[in-house]
XYZ file of C-alpha atoms in Angstrom:
593
model
C 111.035 126.046 77.548
C 113.632 124.537 75.430
C 112.685 121.837 74.012
C 115.138 119.500 75.860
C 113.949 121.530 78.823
C 110.347 120.219 77.971
C 111.468 116.677 76.747
C 112.669 116.619 81.228
C 109.433 118.186 81.763
C 108.206 115.182 79.998
C 109.517 112.979 81.215
C 108.761 114.047 84.521
C 105.370 114.723 84.798
C 104.319 111.938 82.776
C 105.803 109.873 84.462
C 104.369 111.097 88.075
C 101.299 108.839 85.917
C 103.431 105.026 86.598
C 104.561 106.531 90.619
C 100.435 107.245 91.071
C 100.495 104.112 89.367
C 102.641 102.003 92.433
C 101.755 104.510 95.353
C 97.417 103.055 93.879
C 98.865 99.383 94.451
C 100.953 99.278 98.514
C 99.626 101.739 100.094
C 97.246 100.356 101.178
C 100.126 97.976 102.032
C 101.357 101.168 104.573
C 98.061 101.455 105.437
C 96.641 98.480 107.233
C 97.466 97.847 110.334
C 95.901 100.932 110.820
C 92.752 100.332 109.788
C 92.412 96.230 110.400
C 92.345 97.440 114.187
C 90.819 101.278 114.190
C 87.238 99.349 112.127
C 84.604 96.733 112.347
C 85.552 95.790 108.924
C 85.481 91.668 109.156
C 88.383 89.525 106.960
C 86.185 89.369 103.347
C 85.277 93.416 104.237
C 89.240 94.474 104.273
C 90.033 91.856 100.900
C 87.613 93.772 99.307
C 89.964 96.688 100.978
C 92.791 95.739 99.214
C 91.512 94.333 95.676
C 89.818 97.001 95.029
C 92.178 99.278 93.780
C 93.353 95.659 91.617
C 90.164 94.930 90.065
C 88.538 99.260 90.098
C 90.652 99.776 87.644
C 88.984 96.965 85.284
C 86.238 99.486 84.057
C 89.181 102.227 83.264
C 91.003 100.702 81.328
C 88.365 99.345 79.322
C 87.273 103.237 78.820
C 90.442 105.212 79.013
C 91.674 103.885 74.760
C 88.049 105.627 74.470
C 88.182 108.851 76.897
C 91.351 109.638 75.676
C 90.223 109.281 71.968
C 87.270 111.691 72.936
C 89.157 113.931 74.781
C 92.314 114.234 74.195
C 95.336 112.561 75.852
C 95.757 116.039 77.985
C 92.886 116.142 79.466
C 92.577 112.936 80.325
C 95.663 113.258 81.992
C 94.245 115.948 84.306
C 91.401 114.144 84.892
C 93.111 111.654 86.165
C 95.611 112.979 88.674
C 91.994 114.597 89.468
C 90.069 111.553 90.304
C 93.297 110.194 91.898
C 92.888 113.957 94.287
C 89.525 113.611 94.732
C 89.310 109.363 95.800
C 91.662 110.295 99.212
C 89.985 112.487 101.204
C 87.170 110.094 100.182
C 88.712 107.544 102.415
C 89.961 108.965 105.185
C 86.125 110.245 105.999
C 86.266 106.814 106.263
C 88.078 107.124 109.862
C 85.922 109.766 111.407
C 82.508 106.724 111.435
C 83.270 104.531 114.645
C 84.630 101.310 113.311
C 85.071 102.844 110.113
C 82.176 103.521 107.181
C 82.924 100.498 104.331
C 81.151 101.445 101.542
C 83.453 105.447 101.953
C 86.712 103.251 101.822
C 85.925 100.360 99.005
C 84.537 103.527 96.814
C 87.045 105.670 97.602
C 89.257 102.606 96.687
C 87.521 102.293 93.176
C 88.582 105.558 92.857
C 91.471 104.785 93.280
C 92.276 101.867 90.990
C 89.857 103.407 88.143
C 92.487 106.912 87.900
C 95.231 103.434 88.294
C 93.545 101.979 85.351
C 93.163 105.489 83.048
C 97.177 106.073 84.480
C 98.144 102.543 82.542
C 96.708 102.861 79.285
C 96.526 106.971 78.099
C 100.212 107.904 79.952
C 102.466 105.205 78.102
C 100.174 106.141 74.691
C 101.292 109.713 75.582
C 104.863 109.024 76.276
C 105.136 106.821 72.919
C 103.380 109.296 70.487
C 105.477 112.398 71.941
C 108.373 111.183 72.329
C 110.640 110.365 69.213
C 112.524 106.801 68.622
C 116.098 107.340 70.368
C 114.918 108.018 73.485
C 110.866 106.571 73.891
C 112.593 103.524 75.286
C 113.587 105.324 77.984
C 110.667 107.656 78.986
C 108.653 104.898 79.093
C 111.262 103.486 81.146
C 110.373 105.900 83.505
C 106.816 104.661 83.764
C 107.820 102.089 84.775
C 111.378 103.116 86.706
C 107.675 105.802 88.690
C 105.735 102.614 89.387
C 108.599 101.591 91.686
C 109.587 104.020 92.878
C 105.314 104.729 94.030
C 106.741 101.375 96.351
C 108.553 102.334 97.918
C 107.437 105.843 98.979
C 104.822 104.897 100.003
C 107.028 101.877 102.393
C 108.550 105.135 103.532
C 105.708 106.634 104.465
C 104.968 104.133 106.222
C 108.106 103.959 108.605
C 107.621 107.237 109.185
C 104.291 107.293 110.001
C 104.537 103.989 112.161
C 107.645 105.923 114.141
C 105.309 108.534 114.934
C 102.353 107.049 116.576
C 103.635 103.462 117.558
C 102.822 99.716 116.029
C 99.279 99.364 116.825
C 99.828 95.597 116.258
C 102.724 95.752 119.383
C 100.033 97.439 121.236
C 96.680 94.749 120.481
C 98.469 91.456 120.536
C 100.379 91.825 123.771
C 96.095 92.296 125.483
C 94.479 89.450 123.381
C 97.346 86.956 124.779
C 96.669 88.418 127.564
C 92.889 87.464 126.989
C 93.290 83.989 125.620
C 93.203 84.838 122.299
C 96.382 82.968 120.269
C 97.279 80.866 117.635
C 96.995 77.070 118.610
C 99.527 74.514 116.600
C 97.398 72.484 113.494
C 97.540 68.535 113.402
C 99.075 67.078 110.227
C 99.196 63.529 109.273
C 101.825 61.930 107.912
C 102.654 63.175 104.705
C 102.114 66.917 106.285
C 99.211 67.771 105.089
C 96.393 68.786 107.204
C 93.798 67.387 110.348
C 90.490 68.667 109.475
C 87.533 67.827 111.742
C 84.504 68.275 109.782
C 85.220 67.794 105.177
C 84.328 71.588 104.825
C 88.071 72.048 105.824
C 86.414 74.928 108.342
C 87.051 72.932 111.784
C 91.402 72.568 112.323
C 92.057 70.084 114.954
C 94.760 71.012 117.102
C 97.952 68.935 119.561
C 97.636 68.297 122.621
C 100.235 69.202 125.490
C 100.528 66.388 128.571
C 97.767 67.869 129.819
C 95.250 67.486 127.141
C 95.310 71.066 126.371
C 96.054 72.540 122.753
C 99.266 73.353 121.966
C 99.875 77.533 121.159
C 101.469 78.245 118.384
C 104.901 80.018 119.345
C 107.468 82.966 117.673
C 111.377 82.918 117.251
C 110.905 84.259 121.063
C 109.141 81.083 122.807
C 106.235 84.266 122.896
C 102.369 82.953 122.261
C 101.099 83.852 119.125
C 97.356 85.828 119.139
C 94.789 84.801 116.543
C 93.606 88.046 115.304
C 91.766 87.142 113.384
C 89.249 86.613 116.475
C 90.053 90.052 118.307
C 86.824 92.102 117.076
C 87.054 96.406 117.331
C 85.053 96.255 120.431
C 86.929 93.877 122.562
C 90.155 96.460 120.930
C 88.144 99.912 123.000
C 88.106 97.521 125.699
C 92.072 97.724 126.339
C 93.413 100.559 124.519
C 91.697 103.960 125.317
C 90.096 105.734 122.881
C 92.634 108.674 122.611
C 95.063 105.737 121.516
C 92.163 104.434 118.803
C 91.532 107.209 117.815
C 95.367 108.100 117.391
C 95.577 104.984 115.860
C 92.765 106.469 112.845
C 94.564 109.750 111.829
C 98.147 107.593 111.627
C 96.248 105.588 107.936
C 94.933 109.054 107.275
C 98.703 110.154 107.075
C 99.650 107.962 104.684
C 97.107 107.909 102.565
C 97.335 111.667 102.752
C 101.140 112.216 102.003
C 100.405 109.752 99.600
C 98.914 112.113 96.868
C 101.483 114.892 97.001
C 103.019 113.507 93.890
C 99.426 113.662 92.033
C 99.107 117.456 93.269
C 101.784 117.816 91.921
C 101.520 115.595 87.955
C 97.554 117.610 88.502
C 98.866 121.110 87.879
C 102.447 119.723 86.027
C 100.203 118.126 83.380
C 98.205 121.888 82.089
C 101.593 122.418 80.641
C 101.624 119.809 79.161
C 101.793 119.554 75.966
C 98.529 117.569 73.254
C 99.927 114.860 72.090
C 101.332 115.787 67.541
C 100.249 112.072 66.349
C 96.464 112.534 67.931
C 95.394 116.226 67.288
C 96.755 115.306 63.629
C 94.071 111.996 63.545
C 91.713 115.207 64.943
C 92.407 116.944 61.762
C 91.941 114.506 59.196
C 89.030 112.276 60.354
C 87.257 116.913 60.206
C 89.251 117.462 56.700
C 86.716 113.892 55.568
C 83.414 115.067 57.611
C 83.463 117.992 55.627
C 84.336 115.904 52.434
C 81.501 114.632 52.815
C 79.055 117.116 53.758
C 80.676 119.456 50.974
C 79.769 116.441 48.610
C 76.651 116.737 51.035
C 75.488 120.372 49.717
C 76.333 120.024 46.790
C 73.939 116.822 45.957
C 71.674 118.946 48.262
C 71.631 122.275 45.494
C 70.760 120.211 42.673
C 67.349 120.081 43.617
C 66.489 121.883 46.521
C 68.650 125.333 45.565
C 69.266 127.371 48.072
C 69.014 124.119 51.161
C 72.745 123.170 51.328
C 73.311 126.358 52.840
C 73.668 125.092 56.250
C 75.412 121.313 54.791
C 78.186 124.202 52.985
C 78.475 126.230 56.585
C 79.013 122.936 58.534
C 81.714 121.596 56.139
C 83.724 125.280 56.035
C 83.102 125.063 59.805
C 84.773 121.276 59.900
C 87.504 122.233 56.876
C 88.030 125.615 59.325
C 88.659 123.035 62.418
C 91.035 119.938 61.128
C 93.232 123.350 59.930
C 93.289 124.106 62.803
C 94.199 120.704 64.654
C 97.152 120.141 62.130
C 98.010 123.741 63.167
C 98.372 122.086 66.847
C 100.357 119.475 65.947
C 102.967 121.337 64.112
C 103.366 123.224 66.676
C 102.589 119.718 69.250
C 105.900 118.014 66.936
C 108.096 121.512 67.029
C 107.692 121.433 71.097
C 108.509 118.363 71.431
C 111.639 117.410 68.708
C 112.395 120.658 67.715
C 111.514 122.070 63.760
C 114.202 120.132 62.675
C 113.013 116.344 63.221
C 109.369 117.542 63.663
C 109.236 118.407 59.779
C 110.125 114.782 59.358
C 108.581 112.949 61.653
C 105.115 114.885 59.964
C 106.201 114.256 56.460
C 106.533 110.281 57.979
C 102.805 110.657 59.358
C 101.222 112.104 55.981
C 103.400 108.896 54.031
C 101.259 106.804 56.426
C 98.629 108.472 55.909
C 98.734 108.719 52.512
C 99.724 105.425 52.149
C 96.784 104.190 53.975
C 94.266 106.380 51.847
C 95.351 104.516 49.345
C 94.730 100.915 50.540
C 90.770 101.834 51.026
C 91.103 103.827 47.393
C 91.805 99.420 46.980
C 89.820 98.069 49.483
C 86.300 100.189 49.803
C 85.425 97.317 52.078
C 88.401 98.321 54.502
C 87.481 99.823 57.891
C 89.644 101.155 62.021
C 88.423 97.551 62.896
C 90.748 95.324 64.923
C 90.133 92.147 62.486
C 91.585 93.480 59.571
C 94.599 91.396 58.993
C 97.443 93.732 59.479
C 96.397 94.749 63.087
C 94.701 91.733 63.882
C 99.011 89.994 64.436
C 100.220 93.044 65.839
C 97.673 93.228 68.688
C 97.325 89.732 69.475
C 100.868 89.914 70.329
C 100.509 92.600 72.806
C 97.881 90.798 74.404
C 100.028 87.398 75.019
C 103.290 89.431 76.081
C 100.674 91.832 78.810
C 99.408 88.812 79.747
C 102.586 86.449 80.336
C 103.297 89.146 82.027
C 101.183 88.860 84.766
C 101.354 84.744 84.494
C 104.978 85.676 85.575
C 103.489 86.430 89.118
C 104.891 89.375 89.933
C 102.281 90.577 92.096
C 101.580 88.450 93.769
C 105.049 87.783 94.743
C 105.665 90.893 95.258
C 101.761 90.910 97.989
C 102.977 87.702 100.043
C 106.823 87.634 99.851
C 107.513 88.187 103.587
C 104.544 85.122 104.439
C 106.744 83.345 101.264
C 110.194 83.300 103.026
C 109.246 83.074 106.440
C 107.661 79.431 104.876
C 111.010 79.091 103.399
C 111.840 79.264 107.276
C 113.661 81.902 106.829
C 112.598 84.383 109.828
C 109.649 87.865 110.759
C 112.843 90.442 110.724
C 114.365 89.095 107.986
C 111.590 88.290 105.992
C 110.556 91.671 106.380
C 113.931 93.334 105.783
C 113.767 90.688 102.463
C 111.316 92.165 101.393
C 112.754 95.892 102.271
C 115.436 94.164 99.765
C 112.974 93.340 97.207
C 111.833 96.405 96.435
C 115.218 98.648 96.011
C 116.808 96.106 94.501
C 113.898 96.344 91.916
C 113.569 99.200 91.616
C 118.040 99.461 90.582
C 117.110 97.031 88.160
C 115.036 99.138 86.079
C 117.208 102.189 86.241
C 120.398 99.932 84.752
C 116.923 98.685 82.243
C 115.909 102.558 81.030
C 120.203 102.854 79.927
C 120.084 99.419 78.215
C 116.021 99.586 76.374
C 116.959 102.179 73.794
C 120.210 101.181 73.335
C 120.244 97.233 73.580
C 116.230 96.254 71.981
C 113.988 95.562 73.501
C 113.518 91.723 71.995
C 116.898 91.408 74.197
C 115.990 92.340 77.626
C 113.023 90.332 77.152
C 114.858 87.991 76.207
C 116.794 87.781 79.064
C 114.604 89.309 81.967
C 112.477 86.494 80.539
C 115.336 83.275 81.057
C 115.940 84.828 84.578
C 112.183 84.718 85.150
C 112.160 81.038 85.011
C 115.347 80.294 86.780
C 114.071 81.986 89.728
C 110.711 80.968 89.622
C 112.715 76.729 88.835
C 114.872 77.825 91.614
C 112.320 79.053 94.429
C 109.029 76.148 93.638
C 112.352 73.008 94.163
C 112.651 74.754 97.318
C 109.459 74.367 98.280
C 109.382 70.615 96.982
C 112.698 69.893 98.948
C 110.896 71.010 102.492
C 107.585 69.674 101.707
C 108.780 65.817 100.597
C 110.800 66.434 103.562
C 113.946 66.314 101.993
C 115.756 69.214 104.014
C 113.651 71.063 107.015
C 113.267 74.705 106.203
C 116.252 76.687 108.356
C 117.229 79.872 107.790
C 119.942 78.223 105.181
C 116.631 77.196 102.903
C 114.680 81.319 103.832
C 118.152 82.646 102.487
C 118.788 80.286 98.582
C 114.322 81.379 98.153
C 115.626 84.734 98.517
C 119.041 84.528 97.009
C 115.798 83.166 93.680
C 113.201 85.881 94.195
C 116.383 88.555 93.717
C 117.267 86.509 90.595
C 112.828 86.548 89.420
C 112.544 90.703 90.415
C 115.836 91.607 89.049
C 115.532 89.860 85.710
C 111.879 91.425 85.802
C 112.568 94.524 85.943
C 115.212 94.660 82.911
C 112.962 93.045 80.797
C 109.314 92.588 81.186
C 108.978 95.305 83.484
C 109.808 97.347 81.494
C 109.395 96.127 77.639
C 106.062 95.195 78.510
C 104.908 99.119 78.004
C 106.570 99.720 75.258
C 105.623 96.701 73.834
C 101.570 97.972 74.694
C 102.751 101.392 72.973
C 104.822 100.508 70.498
C 103.318 97.251 68.624
C 99.767 98.405 67.862
C 99.317 100.711 64.689
C 97.526 104.494 64.942
C 94.348 103.801 64.716
C 93.872 101.462 66.747
C 96.098 102.186 69.650
C 94.048 103.980 71.616
C 91.568 100.974 71.283
C 93.404 97.853 71.047
C 95.345 99.608 73.727
C 92.444 99.479 76.672
C 91.968 95.933 75.090
C 95.678 95.133 76.354
C 94.614 96.258 79.853
C 92.092 94.425 80.353
C 92.982 91.231 79.767
C 95.645 92.192 82.402
C 94.918 93.056 85.385
C 91.793 90.103 84.464
C 95.242 87.674 84.897
C 96.080 89.958 88.197
C 94.199 90.695 89.940
C 91.926 86.593 88.864
C 96.766 84.750 89.477
C 96.469 87.517 93.460
C 93.148 86.340 94.349
C 93.918 82.733 94.544
C 97.636 82.409 94.917
C 97.187 81.604 98.446
C 94.815 79.362 98.298
C 96.589 77.919 95.465
C 99.267 77.254 97.349
C 96.973 75.482 99.902
C 95.936 73.992 98.310
C 98.896 72.552 96.754
C 100.339 71.727 100.166
C 103.185 74.589 99.368
C 105.191 71.689 97.116
C 106.617 74.654 94.876
C 103.648 73.525 91.615
C 102.802 76.717 91.927
C 106.548 78.543 91.322
C 106.677 75.470 88.213
C 103.659 76.556 86.645
C 104.863 80.370 87.047
C 107.621 79.465 85.354
C 105.588 77.296 82.052
C 103.861 79.963 81.050
C 106.736 82.531 81.072
C 108.428 79.971 79.077
C 105.125 81.500 76.853
C 106.038 84.827 77.518
C 109.426 83.895 76.337
C 109.073 82.388 72.230
C 106.790 84.510 71.775
C 110.124 87.844 72.575
C 112.194 84.855 70.547
C 110.347 84.944 67.988
C 107.857 86.134 66.689
C 108.715 89.653 68.158
C 110.439 91.693 66.531
C 112.657 94.611 66.891
C 111.057 98.107 67.408
C 115.081 100.128 68.831
C 115.091 103.397 67.003
C 112.405 102.968 64.747
C 109.192 104.944 64.356
C 105.610 104.171 64.830
C 104.353 104.941 61.769
C 107.515 101.987 60.484
C 106.048 100.186 63.193
C 103.589 99.725 61.785
C 104.987 99.856 58.267
C 106.276 95.797 59.151
C 103.191 95.002 59.706
C 101.156 96.038 56.882
C 104.180 94.543 54.650
C 106.149 92.534 56.452
C 109.035 93.381 56.178
C 111.211 96.341 58.278
C 111.956 99.456 56.597
C 115.554 100.106 55.950
C 117.132 102.930 58.407
C 117.757 105.736 56.656
C-alpha cells in the first residue's frame, strides 16, 4: 500500500472510531420508542438505560490512557471495537425476556459507553501521533465529522425500521386514549407558574371545564393526548396482539444490530493499522533505560559476587535487544505513515526532543514525568478548560432536547421534528467546512469564530424564552422559527469551531510524556460535565420556568471559552507535536524551517 493510500486507509479506519462514538450517543433515541412499549421498565429505569452509555464512558476514559501506554494504541482500538460488538448481543438478548431484562440492557449500554470512552481518548491520540503537522487537523477533524455522520446513520436506521415495522406510538397512544389514560391541562397562576396541590410539587392542580371535570390536553389536531407515564406493559399486552409486541421487540433489536456494521468494519480493518511510531519510540527509550540500569546493577553485583551478576546481565541484554526492536518498528511505522524523506525529519525531531529532555533531567535530578511539572501544568490546564467549556456550551443537552425546546417556543410537532433532522444535517455540513479550514486558517481562528457564534445563538434562544415567559410575545410558529434560526447558528458555529478543534486541543497541547494520562483526566472532566448538564437540564429549565436563564448561563460559560481561545491558546497549525511541546517548555514557538 502506498503512503497516500495508507493515509486514506488510516483516516477511514480511525475515523470509524468517531462514527461509533456518534452511534453510541444516538442509537438509543431511535430504539427507545419501541423499548418503552415492549418492556416493564419505569421512567427511572429508562433514564438509566439512556444515560448509562454516558456514565459508562467515565471509567473507561479514566483508564484509556493507561491502557494505551501499556498495550499500544492499535491494540486498544481493536479491543474497543470488539467491546462495542460484544455489547450489541448483550443488549439484544434483553428482548428475549417477557417485558425485557433491565440488567442486561443496562450492562450492554454500559459496555457501549465504555467503548465510546476508549474511542474518545485513544483514536484522537492515535491520529495526532501518526499524522504529520500539515494533515493532523484534517485527520482529527475526520473523527468529529464521522461522529456527526454516526448520529445521522442511526437516525436513518431508525426511520427505515419504523417504516418497515410501523410506529408503536401510533398504535398504543389511541388505545390509551380509548381507556381514559390521558393528560390534563395544569392550572397556572398569574405569573404562569404551575399550581401544585402539595408542597412537594408532585400533585398538579388541573384546570376545570364547565361540568367541573379536568380539561384534557389536546394536540394540534384537537385530539386528546395519551399519558404514557401511566401506561403499563400489562395494559399494552391487553390492548395489542402478542405478535405485534414481538415485532416491536425485533424492531429495536434490528436497530442495534444494524448499528454494529461500522464496528465490524473497524474491528477487521484495525488489524491492518500500523502502531503509533511515537508510542513505539517511547517504548524503545524505556527498555533502553531499564537495560542501562540493569547493566549498572550487574557491574556492582559482579564486584562482590562474581558470576552471580550473569542473570542481571542476561536480562539487561534482553531489554537492550527489545529496545532496538521497538526503535526499528518506530522507524518502519514512520516511513509507512509519512514516506521515507518525511520520516527522517520527524525521527530527528523526536531524537532532539528526547535529548533535550534528558539534558533537562541531568540538570534537575528531581525532575520526573509527573503532570505537576511546571512545563506540563499550563498545557494540561488549557486542555482541561477547553474540554470542560466544550460541554458547558450545552451541546449534548441541546441535541437531546431540541424537539421539546422547539415545541415550547411555539413550533408545531411535525415542524419541530423536521427542524431536529435539519439541525443534524447542518452539524454534518459545517463539520465538513471545518475540516477544510482547520489546517488553512488554524485552530485559534476557528475556536474564536465558533465560540462567538455560539454566544450569539444561545443569547438569541434565551431572549425568545424570556419574551415568552414575560408575556411580551405569545409562543407561535413565528417565535418557533426564530428559535430554530438561532439554534442553527448555535450548531453551525459549534461544528465549525469547538466541534473539530476540541479533539485537536486534547491531543496537540499535551506533551508526549503525559499525553495518555493527561488526555484521560481531561476526558473524564469532559464526560463528567456533559453527564451533569444533561442530567439537570430538564429540571433546570423547569425550575426557571423556561425564562431563558439556562441559555444565558451557558452563553456566559462560552465567554470563558472565547477568552481562553483568544488570549491563552497557542496556534498549533503546521506545528509538530515536538514543536508545541517546546513552546510550553521555553515559552516561545520555534521558527518554522
